[in-house]
CSV table of C-alpha atoms in Angstrom, one decimal:
chain,number,residue,atom,x,y,z
A,113,MET,CA,194.2,67.7,-76.3
A,114,ALA,CA,195.1,65.3,-73.4
A,115,LEU,CA,198.8,66.7,-73.8
A,116,GLY,CA,197.2,70.4,-73.5
A,117,VAL,CA,194.9,69.8,-70.7
A,118,LEU,CA,197.9,68.1,-68.8
A,119,SER,CA,200.0,71.3,-69.6
A,120,PHE,CA,197.8,73.1,-68.1
A,121,THR,CA,197.3,71.2,-65.1
A,122,THR,CA,201.1,70.7,-64.4
A,123,THR,CA,201.4,74.6,-64.6
A,124,ILE,CA,198.2,75.4,-62.2
A,125,VAL,CA,200.1,72.9,-59.8
A,126,LEU,CA,203.4,74.7,-59.9
A,127,LEU,CA,201.8,78.1,-59.6
A,128,ALA,CA,200.1,76.5,-56.4
A,129,LEU,CA,203.2,75.4,-55.3
A,130,SER,CA,205.2,78.5,-56.0
A,131,THR,CA,202.4,80.5,-54.3
A,132,SER,CA,202.3,78.0,-51.4
A,133,SER,CA,206.2,78.5,-51.0
A,134,PHE,CA,205.9,82.3,-50.8
A,135,VAL,CA,203.1,82.0,-48.2
A,136,LYS,CA,205.2,79.9,-46.2
A,137,SER,CA,208.2,82.2,-46.5
A,138,CYS,CA,209.1,84.9,-44.0
A,139,SER,CA,208.3,88.8,-45.1
A,140,PRO,CA,211.2,89.9,-47.5
A,141,SER,CA,211.6,93.0,-45.4
A,142,ASP,CA,211.9,91.4,-42.1
A,143,ARG,CA,214.4,89.0,-43.6
A,144,ALA,CA,216.3,92.0,-45.0
A,145,ALA,CA,215.9,93.8,-41.4
A,146,LEU,CA,217.6,90.3,-39.8
A,147,LEU,CA,220.4,90.7,-42.3
A,148,ALA,CA,221.2,94.0,-41.6
A,149,ILE,CA,221.1,93.2,-38.0
A,150,LYS,CA,223.5,90.4,-38.6
A,151,ALA,CA,225.9,92.5,-40.3
A,152,ALA,CA,226.2,95.1,-37.5
A,153,LEU,CA,227.3,92.1,-35.0
A,154,LYS,CA,230.2,89.7,-34.9
A,155,GLU,CA,230.4,86.6,-33.3
A,156,PRO,CA,233.1,84.4,-34.8
A,157,LYS,CA,233.4,81.5,-32.1
A,158,ILE,CA,230.0,79.8,-31.8
A,159,GLY,CA,228.5,80.7,-35.1
A,160,ILE,CA,225.1,81.9,-33.8
A,161,PHE,CA,224.5,83.7,-37.2
A,162,ASN,CA,225.6,80.6,-39.4
A,163,SER,CA,221.9,79.3,-39.7
A,164,TRP,CA,220.7,82.8,-41.0
A,165,SER,CA,220.9,82.2,-44.4
A,166,GLY,CA,218.3,81.2,-46.9
A,167,THR,CA,215.2,82.9,-47.8
A,168,ASP,CA,212.6,81.7,-45.0
A,169,CYS,CA,214.0,83.3,-41.8
A,170,CYS,CA,211.0,82.0,-40.0
A,171,ARG,CA,212.6,78.2,-40.1
A,172,GLU,CA,215.7,77.2,-38.3
A,173,TRP,CA,217.2,80.7,-38.0
A,174,TYR,CA,218.6,80.7,-34.7
A,175,GLY,CA,216.8,82.7,-32.0
A,176,VAL,CA,214.2,84.0,-34.5
A,177,HIS,CA,210.6,82.9,-34.1
A,178,CYS,CA,207.5,84.0,-36.2
A,179,ASP,CA,203.8,84.4,-35.6
A,180,PRO,CA,202.7,81.7,-37.3
A,181,THR,CA,199.3,83.3,-38.6
A,182,ASN,CA,201.0,86.3,-40.6
A,183,ARG,CA,204.7,84.8,-40.9
A,184,ARG,CA,206.1,88.1,-39.3
A,185,VAL,CA,208.7,87.9,-37.1
A,186,ALA,CA,207.8,88.4,-33.4
A,187,ASP,CA,210.7,87.0,-31.3
A,188,ILE,CA,214.7,87.8,-31.4
A,189,ASN,CA,215.8,85.6,-28.6
A,190,LEU,CA,219.8,85.8,-28.7
A,191,ARG,CA,221.5,84.9,-25.1
A,192,GLY,CA,225.2,84.8,-24.7
A,193,GLU,CA,225.0,82.7,-21.6
A,194,SER,CA,222.6,79.6,-22.5
A,195,GLU,CA,222.2,76.0,-21.7
A,196,ASP,CA,221.4,75.8,-25.7
A,197,PRO,CA,223.4,72.5,-27.2
A,198,ILE,CA,225.2,75.1,-29.1
A,199,PHE,CA,227.4,76.6,-26.3
A,200,GLU,CA,228.4,73.1,-25.1
A,201,ASN,CA,231.4,73.1,-27.3
A,202,PRO,CA,233.7,74.5,-27.5
A,203,HIS,CA,232.7,77.8,-25.3
A,204,LYS,CA,230.5,77.7,-22.4
A,205,SER,CA,229.4,81.4,-23.0
A,206,GLY,CA,229.3,83.7,-26.0
A,207,TYR,CA,231.4,87.0,-27.1
A,208,MET,CA,229.7,89.3,-29.3
A,209,THR,CA,231.0,92.7,-30.5
A,210,GLY,CA,229.4,95.3,-32.7
A,211,TYR,CA,226.3,97.3,-32.3
A,212,ILE,CA,222.0,96.9,-32.4
A,213,SER,CA,221.3,98.2,-35.9
A,214,PRO,CA,218.4,100.9,-36.1
A,215,ALA,CA,217.0,97.9,-38.8
A,216,ILE,CA,215.7,96.2,-35.9
A,217,CYS,CA,213.2,98.8,-35.7
A,218,LYS,CA,211.9,97.6,-39.3
A,219,LEU,CA,210.5,94.4,-37.6
A,220,ASP,CA,207.2,96.2,-36.8
A,221,ARG,CA,205.6,92.8,-35.2
A,222,LEU,CA,208.1,92.3,-32.6
A,223,THR,CA,207.1,91.4,-29.3
A,224,THR,CA,210.2,90.2,-27.8
A,225,ILE,CA,213.9,91.5,-27.9
A,226,ILE,CA,216.6,89.8,-26.2
A,227,ILE,CA,219.9,90.3,-27.1
A,228,ALA,CA,221.9,89.8,-23.8
A,229,ASP,CA,224.8,88.5,-22.1
A,230,TRP,CA,227.2,89.2,-25.2
A,231,LYS,CA,229.6,91.4,-23.1
A,232,GLY,CA,231.0,93.0,-26.1
A,233,ILE,CA,228.1,94.9,-28.0
A,234,SER,CA,228.5,98.5,-27.7
A,235,GLY,CA,226.9,101.5,-29.3
A,236,GLU,CA,223.5,103.1,-28.3
A,237,ILE,CA,220.0,101.7,-28.1
A,238,PRO,CA,218.3,102.5,-31.2
A,239,SER,CA,215.8,105.4,-30.5
A,240,CYS,CA,213.5,103.9,-32.9
A,241,ILE,CA,212.6,100.9,-30.4
A,242,ALA,CA,210.3,103.3,-28.8
A,243,SER,CA,208.0,102.9,-31.7
A,244,LEU,CA,207.6,99.2,-31.8
A,245,PRO,CA,203.9,98.8,-30.8
A,246,TYR,CA,203.7,95.3,-29.9
A,247,LEU,CA,207.0,95.2,-27.6
A,248,ARG,CA,206.5,93.2,-24.4
A,249,ILE,CA,210.0,92.3,-23.4
A,250,LEU,CA,213.1,94.4,-24.1
A,251,ASP,CA,216.0,92.6,-22.3
A,252,LEU,CA,219.9,93.8,-23.0
A,253,ILE,CA,221.2,92.8,-19.8
A,254,GLY,CA,225.2,92.1,-19.8
A,255,ASN,CA,226.5,94.2,-22.6
A,256,ARG,CA,228.7,97.7,-23.0
A,257,LEU,CA,226.0,99.6,-24.2
A,258,TYR,CA,226.1,103.5,-23.5
A,259,GLY,CA,224.4,106.5,-24.1
A,260,PRO,CA,220.9,107.2,-22.5
A,261,LEU,CA,217.6,105.5,-22.7
A,262,PRO,CA,215.2,106.3,-25.4
A,263,ALA,CA,213.4,109.6,-24.4
A,264,ASP,CA,210.2,108.4,-25.8
A,265,ILE,CA,210.4,104.8,-24.1
A,266,GLY,CA,207.3,105.6,-22.1
A,267,ASN,CA,205.3,104.9,-25.9
A,268,LEU,CA,206.1,101.1,-25.1
A,269,GLN,CA,202.6,100.6,-23.5
A,270,HIS,CA,202.6,96.9,-23.7
A,271,LEU,CA,206.2,96.4,-22.3
A,272,THR,CA,206.3,94.1,-19.4
A,273,VAL,CA,210.1,93.5,-18.9
A,274,LEU,CA,212.8,96.5,-19.0
A,275,ASN,CA,215.9,95.1,-18.5
A,276,VAL,CA,219.3,97.0,-19.5
A,277,ALA,CA,221.3,96.1,-16.1
A,278,ASP,CA,225.0,95.6,-16.7
A,279,ASN,CA,225.9,98.1,-19.5
A,280,GLN,CA,227.2,101.8,-19.5
A,281,ILE,CA,223.8,103.3,-20.1
A,282,SER,CA,224.0,107.4,-19.0
A,283,GLY,CA,221.9,110.2,-18.5
A,284,GLU,CA,218.6,110.4,-16.6
A,285,ILE,CA,215.7,108.3,-16.1
A,286,PRO,CA,213.5,109.4,-19.0
A,287,PRO,CA,210.3,111.2,-17.5
A,288,SER,CA,208.3,109.1,-19.9
A,289,ILE,CA,209.2,105.9,-18.3
A,290,VAL,CA,206.1,106.5,-16.0
A,291,ASN,CA,203.7,106.0,-18.6
A,292,MET,CA,204.6,102.5,-19.3
A,293,VAL,CA,201.3,100.9,-17.6
A,294,SER,CA,202.2,97.3,-18.2
A,295,LEU,CA,205.7,97.4,-16.9
A,296,MET,CA,206.0,94.6,-14.2
A,297,HIS,CA,210.1,94.4,-14.0
A,298,LEU,CA,212.2,97.2,-14.3
A,299,ASP,CA,215.6,96.5,-14.1
A,300,LEU,CA,218.8,99.5,-14.3
A,301,ARG,CA,221.3,98.3,-12.2
A,302,ASN,CA,224.9,98.7,-12.6
A,303,ASN,CA,224.9,101.5,-15.1
A,304,ARG,CA,226.1,105.2,-14.9
A,305,ILE,CA,222.6,106.5,-15.1
A,306,SER,CA,222.3,110.0,-12.7
A,307,GLY,CA,219.4,112.4,-12.0
A,308,GLN,CA,216.4,111.8,-9.7
A,309,ILE,CA,213.7,109.0,-9.9
A,310,PRO,CA,210.7,110.8,-11.5
A,311,ARG,CA,208.2,112.0,-8.8
A,312,ASP,CA,205.4,110.5,-10.4
A,313,PHE,CA,207.1,107.1,-10.5
A,314,GLY,CA,204.0,105.5,-8.6
A,315,LYS,CA,202.2,105.7,-11.8
A,316,LEU,CA,204.0,102.3,-12.6
A,317,SER,CA,200.9,100.6,-10.8
A,318,MET,CA,201.7,96.9,-12.3
A,319,LEU,CA,205.5,97.4,-11.5
A,320,SER,CA,206.8,94.3,-8.9
A,321,ARG,CA,210.4,94.6,-9.2
A,322,ALA,CA,212.5,98.0,-9.4
A,323,LEU,CA,216.3,97.2,-9.6
A,324,LEU,CA,218.0,100.7,-9.7
A,325,SER,CA,221.2,99.9,-7.6
A,326,ARG,CA,225.0,100.8,-8.5
A,327,ASN,CA,224.3,104.2,-10.5
A,328,GLN,CA,224.5,107.4,-9.9
A,329,ILE,CA,221.0,108.4,-9.1
A,330,SER,CA,220.2,111.4,-6.6
A,331,GLY,CA,217.6,113.1,-5.0
A,332,PRO,CA,215.0,111.8,-2.4
A,333,VAL,CA,213.2,108.4,-2.7
A,334,PRO,CA,210.0,109.5,-4.2
A,335,SER,CA,206.6,109.2,-1.8
A,336,SER,CA,204.7,107.8,-4.7
A,337,ILE,CA,206.6,105.0,-4.8
A,338,SER,CA,204.2,103.7,-1.7
A,339,SER,CA,201.0,103.8,-4.0
A,340,ILE,CA,202.3,100.9,-6.5
A,341,TYR,CA,200.5,98.1,-4.6
A,342,ARG,CA,202.2,95.3,-6.6
A,343,LEU,CA,206.0,96.1,-5.5
A,344,ALA,CA,207.7,93.3,-3.6
A,345,ASP,CA,211.4,94.4,-4.6
A,346,LEU,CA,212.9,97.7,-4.3
A,347,ASP,CA,216.8,98.1,-4.4
A,348,LEU,CA,218.1,101.8,-4.6
A,349,SER,CA,221.4,100.7,-3.0
A,350,MET,CA,224.9,102.0,-3.9
A,351,ASN,CA,223.5,105.5,-5.5
A,352,GLN,CA,223.7,108.8,-4.1
A,353,ILE,CA,220.0,109.0,-2.9
A,354,TYR,CA,219.6,111.6,0.0
A,355,GLY,CA,216.7,112.9,2.2
A,356,GLN,CA,214.4,110.9,4.8
A,357,ILE,CA,212.7,107.3,4.2
A,358,PRO,CA,209.0,107.9,3.3
A,359,TYR,CA,206.7,106.7,6.1
A,360,SER,CA,204.5,105.4,3.9
A,361,ILE,CA,207.1,103.0,2.5
A,362,GLY,CA,206.6,100.7,5.4
A,363,LYS,CA,202.9,100.5,4.6
A,364,MET,CA,203.0,98.9,1.3
A,365,PRO,CA,201.2,95.4,1.5
A,366,VAL,CA,203.3,93.4,-0.5
A,367,LEU,CA,206.9,94.9,-0.3
A,368,SER,CA,209.3,92.3,1.1
A,369,THR,CA,212.7,93.6,0.1
A,370,LEU,CA,214.3,97.2,0.5
A,371,ASN,CA,217.4,97.9,0.1
A,372,LEU,CA,218.6,101.2,0.2
A,373,ASP,CA,222.3,100.7,1.6
A,374,TYR,CA,225.1,103.3,0.6
A,375,ASN,CA,223.4,106.1,0.1
A,376,ARG,CA,223.2,109.7,1.8
A,377,ILE,CA,220.0,108.8,3.2
A,378,THR,CA,219.4,111.2,6.8
A,379,GLY,CA,216.9,111.4,9.4
A,380,ARG,CA,215.3,108.3,11.5
A,381,ILE,CA,214.1,105.0,10.7
A,382,PRO,CA,210.3,104.9,10.4
A,383,GLU,CA,208.5,102.8,12.6
A,384,SER,CA,206.7,101.4,9.7
A,385,LEU,CA,209.5,99.5,8.6
A,386,LEU,CA,210.1,97.6,11.7
A,387,GLY,CA,206.6,97.3,13.3
A,388,GLY,CA,205.0,94.3,11.2
A,389,SER,CA,205.4,96.1,7.7
A,390,GLY,CA,205.6,92.6,5.7
A,391,LEU,CA,209.5,93.3,5.2
A,392,SER,CA,211.8,90.3,5.0
A,393,ILE,CA,215.1,92.1,3.8
A,394,LEU,CA,215.6,95.3,5.1
A,395,ASN,CA,218.9,97.0,4.5
A,396,LEU,CA,219.4,100.6,5.4
A,397,SER,CA,223.4,100.2,6.2
A,398,ARG,CA,226.2,103.1,5.2
A,399,ASN,CA,224.0,106.1,5.3
A,400,ALA,CA,223.8,109.2,8.0
A,401,ILE,CA,220.5,107.7,9.6
A,402,GLU,CA,220.4,109.0,13.3
A,403,GLY,CA,218.1,108.7,16.4
A,404,TYR,CA,216.7,105.6,18.1
A,405,ILE,CA,215.9,102.4,16.8
A,406,PRO,CA,212.1,102.3,17.0
A,407,ASP,CA,210.8,99.8,19.9
A,408,VAL,CA,208.1,98.8,17.8
A,409,PHE,CA,209.1,95.0,17.1
A,410,GLY,CA,206.5,92.4,17.5
A,411,GLN,CA,205.1,89.1,16.2
A,412,ARG,CA,204.6,90.5,12.9
A,413,SER,CA,208.3,91.6,12.4
A,414,TYR,CA,210.0,88.5,10.6
A,415,PHE,CA,213.5,89.4,8.9
A,416,THR,CA,215.7,87.0,7.1
A,417,ALA,CA,218.1,90.1,7.3
A,418,LEU,CA,217.9,93.3,8.9
A,419,ASP,CA,221.1,95.4,8.2
A,420,LEU,CA,221.8,98.7,10.1
A,421,SER,CA,225.0,99.0,10.3
A,422,TYR,CA,227.3,102.1,9.6
A,423,ASN,CA,224.9,104.7,10.4
A,424,ARG,CA,224.6,107.3,13.3
A,425,LEU,CA,222.2,105.5,15.7
A,426,SER,CA,222.2,106.1,19.3
A,427,GLY,CA,220.5,104.8,22.4
A,428,PRO,CA,219.9,101.4,23.4
A,429,ILE,CA,218.9,98.3,21.4
A,430,PRO,CA,214.9,98.1,21.7
A,431,ARG,CA,214.3,94.8,23.9
A,432,SER,CA,211.1,94.6,21.9
A,433,ILE,CA,213.2,92.8,19.3
A,434,SER,CA,213.3,89.5,21.5
A,435,LYS,CA,209.3,89.6,20.4
A,436,ALA,CA,210.1,89.6,16.7
A,437,ALA,CA,208.6,86.5,14.8
A,438,TYR,CA,212.0,85.7,13.7
A,439,ILE,CA,215.3,87.7,12.7
A,440,GLY,CA,217.9,85.4,10.9
A,441,HIS,CA,220.6,88.2,10.6
A,442,LEU,CA,220.8,91.3,12.3
A,443,ASP,CA,224.0,93.8,11.9
A,444,LEU,CA,224.2,96.7,14.3
A,445,ARG,CA,228.0,97.5,14.0
A,446,ASN,CA,229.3,100.9,13.7
A,447,ASN,CA,226.9,103.2,15.1
A,448,HIS,CA,226.4,105.0,18.6
A,449,LEU,CA,224.5,102.4,20.5
A,450,CYS,CA,224.8,102.2,24.1
A,451,GLY,CA,223.5,99.9,26.8
A,452,GLN,CA,223.4,96.2,27.5
A,453,ILE,CA,222.6,93.6,24.4
A,454,PRO,CA,219.0,92.1,25.3
A,455,GLY,CA,219.0,88.4,26.0
A,456,GLY,CA,217.3,85.6,24.1
A,457,GLU,CA,216.5,85.4,20.5
A,458,PRO,CA,217.8,86.4,18.2
A,459,PHE,CA,220.9,87.8,20.3
A,460,THR,CA,221.9,84.2,21.2
A,461,HIS,CA,223.1,82.9,17.6
A,462,LEU,CA,224.5,86.2,16.8
A,463,GLU,CA,228.4,86.9,16.7
A,464,ALA,CA,230.3,89.8,18.1
A,465,SER,CA,231.0,91.3,15.1
A,466,SER,CA,227.5,92.1,14.5
A,467,PHE,CA,227.8,95.0,17.6
A,468,VAL,CA,231.4,96.1,17.2
A,469,ASN,CA,232.7,99.7,17.0
A,470,ASN,CA,229.3,101.2,18.9
A,471,ASP,CA,229.8,103.5,22.1
A,472,CYS,CA,229.1,101.5,24.8
A,473,LEU,CA,227.5,98.3,24.3
A,474,CYS,CA,227.7,95.3,26.6
A,475,GLY,CA,226.8,91.7,27.3
A,476,TRP,CA,226.6,88.9,25.2
A,477,PRO,CA,228.4,88.3,22.9
A,478,LEU,CA,230.4,91.2,23.8
A,479,LYS,CA,232.3,91.8,27.4
A,480,LYS,CA,230.0,91.8,30.3
A,481,CYS,CA,228.4,94.9,31.7
């Protein structure tokens, strides 16, 4: 009888341990999806995927993190440039080839996907990524991804960061992108994106940084951008943008950096950009902007950098520049400016190179008038 009770007790304990082990393991479907992702990527030098073995993908699988409440995979964080000890010897940065498997979309509890700075990962971004309902961060910077952004990317209602910079992404910005109501950081720099910025881009009301430089984007700067209250950094440089700068851009309360250089912008400089707009960095160089520089500088004008070079500006340098609270760097070269360079700050610390190749400027630091 005692032996029977002992045997029964032992069975119960073993079942409990087995059940406990099963609960603590990751989802078998999540593990299968991760192994499919691993099979599509090749990283032979550092051994990123050496730890991706065993039954529990929530335990010590490099770059994989699970939600402790349900043991579902919540984060994939794989960076090719990192201070993690795994990168210390023998290589400072990683190199990975292959592609991002559509199996990643089977991880339907993902909140973070970071597969960044591996330099050799190619292929298209799986379109099914737009169906991940909890995704908050999508960071694929520094690879060789090509093809368009997923057309339905606007379905990602919880996404706060979209970073696909330094790839070979082509096609247009999907119109649905304006539906990403939680988006705060948008980085599309250094790709092959063409077409125009959606006219209703201003619907991205939570956006604080919009970095779209070094693409083939054309069309005008949408005036709706000025309705994005939180936008602090707007970089549209090195594109094919044309038309005039909307006056309302200079009325944005938080905007501190505006880079529009290397485009095809015409018209005049809006007074709103110079007369105390809150901008600290304004780069309008290498466009086709005409007319006088607005004489509206004052104590609210504070520029760490103001670059108006390589345009078609004419007339004198406005004397009110001397009333600006601060101008650290000023570049007016290669225009059609004429007249005497005003005295005082900021002109006393500027070099001649800031004024060369104009029609008839004179005075310090150029020749005497």
